[in-house]
Short mmCIF file of C-alpha atoms (C1' of nucleotides) in Angstrom, two decimals:
data_model
loop_
_atom_site.label_atom_id
_atom_site.label_comp_id
_atom_site.label_asym_id
_atom_site.label_seq_id
_atom_site.Cartn_x
_atom_site.Cartn_y
_atom_site.Cartn_z
CA MET H 1 -23.49 -5.67 -1.18
CA SER H 2 -23.11 -5.78 1.42
CA ARG H 3 -20.21 -4.19 3.35
CA LEU H 4 -17.39 -6.24 5.33
CA ALA H 5 -17.23 -6.22 8.85
CA THR H 6 -15.68 -6.14 11.77
CA ASP H 7 -15.63 -10.33 12.57
CA PHE H 8 -13.98 -9.94 8.67
CA TYR H 9 -11.19 -7.51 9.69
CA GLN H 10 -10.43 -8.89 13.40
CA ARG H 11 -8.68 -11.93 12.90
CA THR H 12 -5.61 -12.75 13.30
CA ASP H 13 -4.52 -14.29 10.60
CA VAL H 14 -3.69 -11.56 8.28
CA GLU H 15 -2.53 -14.27 5.86
CA GLN H 16 -5.73 -15.24 5.34
CA VAL H 17 -7.21 -11.94 5.15
CA ALA H 18 -5.79 -11.25 2.24
CA LYS H 19 -6.20 -14.24 0.08
CA GLU H 20 -10.25 -13.35 1.56
CA LEU H 21 -9.81 -9.79 0.13
CA LEU H 22 -8.79 -10.83 -3.44
CA GLY H 23 -12.58 -10.39 -4.87
CA THR H 24 -13.94 -7.99 -3.13
CA PHE H 25 -14.29 -3.92 -3.93
CA LEU H 26 -13.29 -1.19 -2.27
CA CYS H 27 -15.10 1.46 -2.78
CA THR H 28 -14.09 5.44 -1.82
CA HIS H 29 -16.75 8.60 -1.64
CA PHE H 30 -15.11 11.84 -2.21
CA ASP H 31 -16.41 15.00 -3.49
CA ASP H 32 -19.28 13.76 -4.28
CA GLN H 33 -17.44 11.20 -7.14
CA LEU H 34 -18.37 7.06 -5.96
CA THR H 35 -15.29 4.76 -7.22
CA ILE H 36 -15.18 1.97 -6.68
CA GLY H 37 -12.22 -0.89 -7.48
CA LYS H 38 -12.65 -4.65 -6.94
CA ILE H 39 -9.29 -6.67 -5.35
CA VAL H 40 -7.09 -8.00 -6.85
CA GLU H 41 -3.68 -7.78 -5.61
CA THR H 42 -2.44 -7.76 -2.22
CA GLU H 43 0.56 -8.59 0.34
CA ALA H 44 0.02 -9.36 3.99
CA TYR H 45 2.18 -7.68 6.94
CA ARG H 46 2.03 -8.94 10.50
CA GLY H 47 4.02 -6.97 13.38
CA PRO H 48 5.64 -7.30 15.29
CA ASP H 49 7.76 -10.51 14.18
CA ASP H 50 7.82 -9.32 10.13
CA LYS H 51 10.77 -7.33 8.96
CA ALA H 52 9.48 -5.86 5.93
CA CYS H 53 6.68 -5.13 8.45
CA HIS H 54 6.31 -1.25 9.68
CA ALA H 55 5.50 -2.35 13.13
CA TYR H 56 8.33 -5.10 13.08
CA ASN H 57 9.42 -5.69 16.01
CA HIS H 58 7.25 -3.60 18.04
CA ARG H 59 8.01 -0.50 16.71
CA ARG H 60 5.88 1.75 17.63
CA THR H 61 5.52 5.67 16.10
CA LYS H 62 3.31 8.16 15.28
CA ARG H 63 2.49 7.27 11.53
CA THR H 64 2.87 3.61 12.42
CA GLU H 65 0.42 3.64 15.93
CA VAL H 66 -2.52 3.56 13.81
CA MET H 67 -1.59 -0.31 12.50
CA TYR H 68 -1.90 -1.00 16.46
CA TRP H 69 -5.52 -0.04 16.53
CA HIS H 70 -8.37 -2.80 15.48
CA GLY H 71 -8.96 -4.29 12.45
CA GLY H 72 -11.18 -2.44 10.34
CA HIS H 73 -8.95 0.57 9.79
CA ALA H 74 -7.73 2.23 7.08
CA TYR H 75 -3.49 2.67 7.11
CA VAL H 76 -1.59 5.29 4.75
CA TYR H 77 1.07 6.31 4.70
CA LEU H 78 3.89 8.67 1.80
CA ILE H 79 6.44 6.73 0.36
CA TYR H 80 9.59 8.09 -1.80
CA GLY H 81 7.15 11.42 -1.72
CA ILE H 82 4.91 11.14 -3.94
CA HIS H 83 3.07 7.70 -4.14
CA HIS H 84 -0.16 7.10 -0.74
CA LEU H 85 0.20 3.51 0.27
CA PHE H 86 -3.16 1.74 1.49
CA ASN H 87 -2.98 -0.66 3.85
CA VAL H 88 -6.44 -2.41 5.68
CA VAL H 89 -5.53 -2.87 9.42
CA THR H 90 -6.50 -6.26 10.65
CA ALA H 91 -6.72 -8.63 13.97
CA GLY H 92 -7.02 -6.98 17.20
CA ILE H 93 -6.28 -3.84 19.12
CA ASP H 94 -2.26 -4.27 19.56
CA GLN H 95 -2.21 -6.24 17.01
CA ALA H 96 -0.08 -4.32 14.15
CA HIS H 97 -1.20 -6.59 10.79
CA ALA H 98 -1.93 -4.91 8.11
CA VAL H 99 -2.50 -6.12 4.12
CA LEU H 100 -1.26 -3.21 1.12
CA ILE H 101 -3.98 -3.02 -1.32
CA ARG H 102 -1.68 -4.10 -4.56
CA ALA H 103 -4.60 -3.48 -7.19
CA VAL H 104 -7.58 -3.10 -8.25
CA GLU H 105 -10.18 -3.52 -11.53
CA PRO H 106 -11.88 -0.39 -12.05
CA ILE H 107 -15.50 -1.25 -11.79
CA GLU H 108 -17.06 2.23 -11.07
CA GLY H 109 -16.26 5.95 -11.94
CA ILE H 110 -13.36 5.15 -14.47
CA PRO H 111 -14.28 8.57 -15.76
CA THR H 112 -13.48 9.73 -12.38
CA MET H 113 -10.50 7.99 -12.25
CA LEU H 114 -8.90 8.42 -15.75
CA GLU H 115 -8.71 12.06 -14.89
CA ARG H 116 -7.72 11.46 -11.23
CA ARG H 117 -4.44 9.91 -13.10
CA GLY H 118 -4.52 11.58 -16.18
CA GLN H 119 -5.10 9.50 -18.31
CA SER H 120 -7.58 8.72 -21.16
CA GLN H 121 -7.36 5.66 -22.67
CA LEU H 122 -8.60 2.56 -19.30
CA LEU H 123 -5.17 0.39 -19.23
CA PRO H 124 -4.34 -2.27 -16.50
CA LYS H 125 -1.29 0.55 -15.85
CA LEU H 126 -4.63 2.74 -14.10
CA THR H 127 -4.51 0.45 -10.83
CA ALA H 128 -2.04 -1.68 -11.16
CA GLY H 129 -0.15 -0.70 -8.39
CA PRO H 130 -0.40 0.44 -4.33
CA GLY H 131 0.87 4.09 -5.73
CA THR H 132 -1.97 4.58 -8.84
CA LEU H 133 -4.84 2.68 -6.80
CA SER H 134 -4.40 4.88 -4.00
CA LYS H 135 -4.57 8.63 -6.49
CA ALA H 136 -7.16 6.67 -8.47
CA LEU H 137 -10.26 6.48 -5.92
CA GLY H 138 -8.92 9.86 -4.41
CA ILE H 139 -6.70 7.95 -1.32
CA SER H 140 -4.05 10.15 0.75
CA THR H 141 -2.36 9.91 3.55
CA LEU H 142 -5.29 12.86 5.14
CA TYR H 143 -7.70 8.59 5.49
CA THR H 144 -5.14 7.29 7.46
CA GLY H 145 -6.63 6.61 10.72
CA GLN H 146 -10.07 6.20 9.02
CA ASN H 147 -12.84 3.79 11.07
CA MET H 148 -14.00 1.85 7.56
CA LEU H 149 -16.74 -0.02 10.12
CA LEU H 150 -18.53 3.42 10.05
CA PRO H 151 -21.55 3.76 8.43
CA ASP H 152 -20.35 7.25 6.43
CA SER H 153 -16.88 6.75 5.82
CA PRO H 154 -16.01 7.08 2.93
CA ILE H 155 -13.58 4.47 2.47
CA TRP H 156 -15.24 1.50 3.33
CA LEU H 157 -14.88 -2.54 1.89
CA GLU H 158 -17.84 -4.84 0.01
CA GLN H 159 -18.08 -8.53 0.34
CA GLY H 160 -17.01 -10.15 -3.57
CA GLU H 161 -19.27 -11.54 -5.73
CA SER H 162 -18.18 -14.72 -4.40
CA PRO H 163 -15.24 -16.44 -2.72
CA ILE H 164 -11.47 -16.64 -4.72
CA GLU H 165 -11.08 -19.85 -4.78
CA GLU H 166 -7.38 -21.64 -3.69
CA GLN H 167 -6.54 -22.45 -6.63
CA ASP H 168 -7.34 -19.60 -8.74
CA ILE H 169 -5.40 -17.91 -6.09
CA ILE H 170 -0.62 -16.86 -6.76
CA ALA H 171 1.16 -16.35 -3.87
CA SER H 172 4.55 -15.24 -5.03
CA PRO H 173 7.34 -13.01 -2.61
CA ARG H 174 6.41 -9.20 -1.29
CA VAL H 175 8.41 -6.71 -3.59
CA GLY H 176 10.52 -3.51 -2.33
CA ILE H 177 11.15 -5.21 0.58
CA GLY H 178 14.87 -6.10 -0.24
CA TYR H 179 16.18 -5.35 3.99
CA ALA H 180 14.39 -7.26 5.43
CA GLU H 181 16.57 -10.89 4.93
CA GLU H 182 14.79 -13.86 5.59
CA TRP H 183 11.23 -12.40 5.10
CA VAL H 184 12.35 -10.90 1.88
CA GLU H 185 11.03 -14.43 -0.21
CA VAL H 186 8.36 -15.27 2.08
CA PRO H 187 5.47 -15.51 -0.29
CA TRP H 188 2.73 -13.58 1.12
CA ARG H 189 2.24 -11.62 -2.41
CA PHE H 190 -1.26 -12.94 -3.93
CA ARG H 191 -2.99 -12.21 -6.80
CA ILE H 192 -5.94 -14.00 -8.49
CA ARG H 193 -5.62 -16.18 -11.61
CA GLY H 194 -5.35 -14.70 -15.04
CA SER H 195 -6.86 -11.11 -13.83
CA LYS H 196 -5.12 -8.44 -16.23
CA TRP H 197 -5.61 -5.80 -13.49
CA THR H 198 -2.70 -6.77 -11.35
CA SER H 199 1.31 -5.58 -10.85
CA ARG H 200 3.66 -7.64 -13.15
CA ALA H 201 4.95 -10.49 -11.98
CA LYS H 202 7.91 -10.96 -9.83
"C1'" DC J 1 18.82 19.69 13.98
"C1'" DG J 2 21.29 17.10 10.21
"C1'" DA J 3 20.74 13.24 7.43
"C1'" DA J 4 19.30 8.53 5.08
"C1'" DT J 5 15.65 6.53 2.85
"C1'" DG J 6 11.87 4.19 1.01
"C1'" DA J 7 5.47 -1.63 1.05
"C1'" DT J 8 7.31 2.85 -5.83
"C1'" DC J 9 6.11 5.96 -10.17
"C1'" DG J 10 6.76 6.82 -15.39
"C1'" DG J 11 10.18 8.52 -18.58
"C1'" DC J 12 13.78 8.00 -20.84
"C1'" DT J 13 18.09 5.06 -22.97
"C1'" DG O 1 16.47 -1.46 -18.10
"C1'" DC O 2 17.92 1.74 -15.58
"C1'" DC O 3 17.18 6.71 -12.59
"C1'" DG O 4 15.56 10.46 -11.02
"C1'" DA O 5 11.60 12.29 -8.29
"C1'" DT O 6 10.37 14.67 -3.79
"C1'" DC O 7 9.00 14.29 1.17
"C1'" DA O 8 7.91 12.21 6.02
"C1'" DT O 9 9.70 10.28 8.55
"C1'" DT O 10 12.46 7.79 11.54
"C1'" DC O 11 17.39 8.63 13.82
"C1'" DG O 12 20.87 9.10 15.78
"C1'" DA O 13 24.70 13.02 17.54
#
DNA sequence: CGAATGATCGGCT
DNA sequence: GCCGATCATTCGA
């Protein structure tokens, strides 16, 4: 396997990056535990024109500052006071684009994931959904701003076995963004066709 | 400084 | 299907 590098992350077409992240491996190494999940569902967010994006209209706050950093950083934030959502920052400096990772297929470190989630059986609900996958992989807001291009990063991405074909990608509207007006129906949620490890379709 | 709210999840009906 | 959890962040006074 080889790590995704600068030229993958720093493209300006966040929609394309979101599709190409499907099939890649999200890896974490915390507390001496290696966990790996194959990414099966993503969503693209494109500041500054996308009303669903935290960086809409060049909005710049302490929380969203990371989105303005160069591609390859991790943007992690807390939602509903409970869930830590993991995003991959893309494009260049001051282009606030990011891809939310919404579901992974457990590959490595499954006992660790089960323990972190307090579950005993390997079922899709272990890692289907942005909050649950973060918990299973041990990702928290502590790691927002982590540069995943650094060789010693505890969070990183590995290339997939082979690219997912366009015909095997299902696009649909993003979820939980009812406030985003004309952006509500834009089909920037991507999933691998036939994967049982994705969250429920809208 | 106070109040509202959210890129969600899981338990209960 | 509905609803409550739970708190950092954001914005307005």
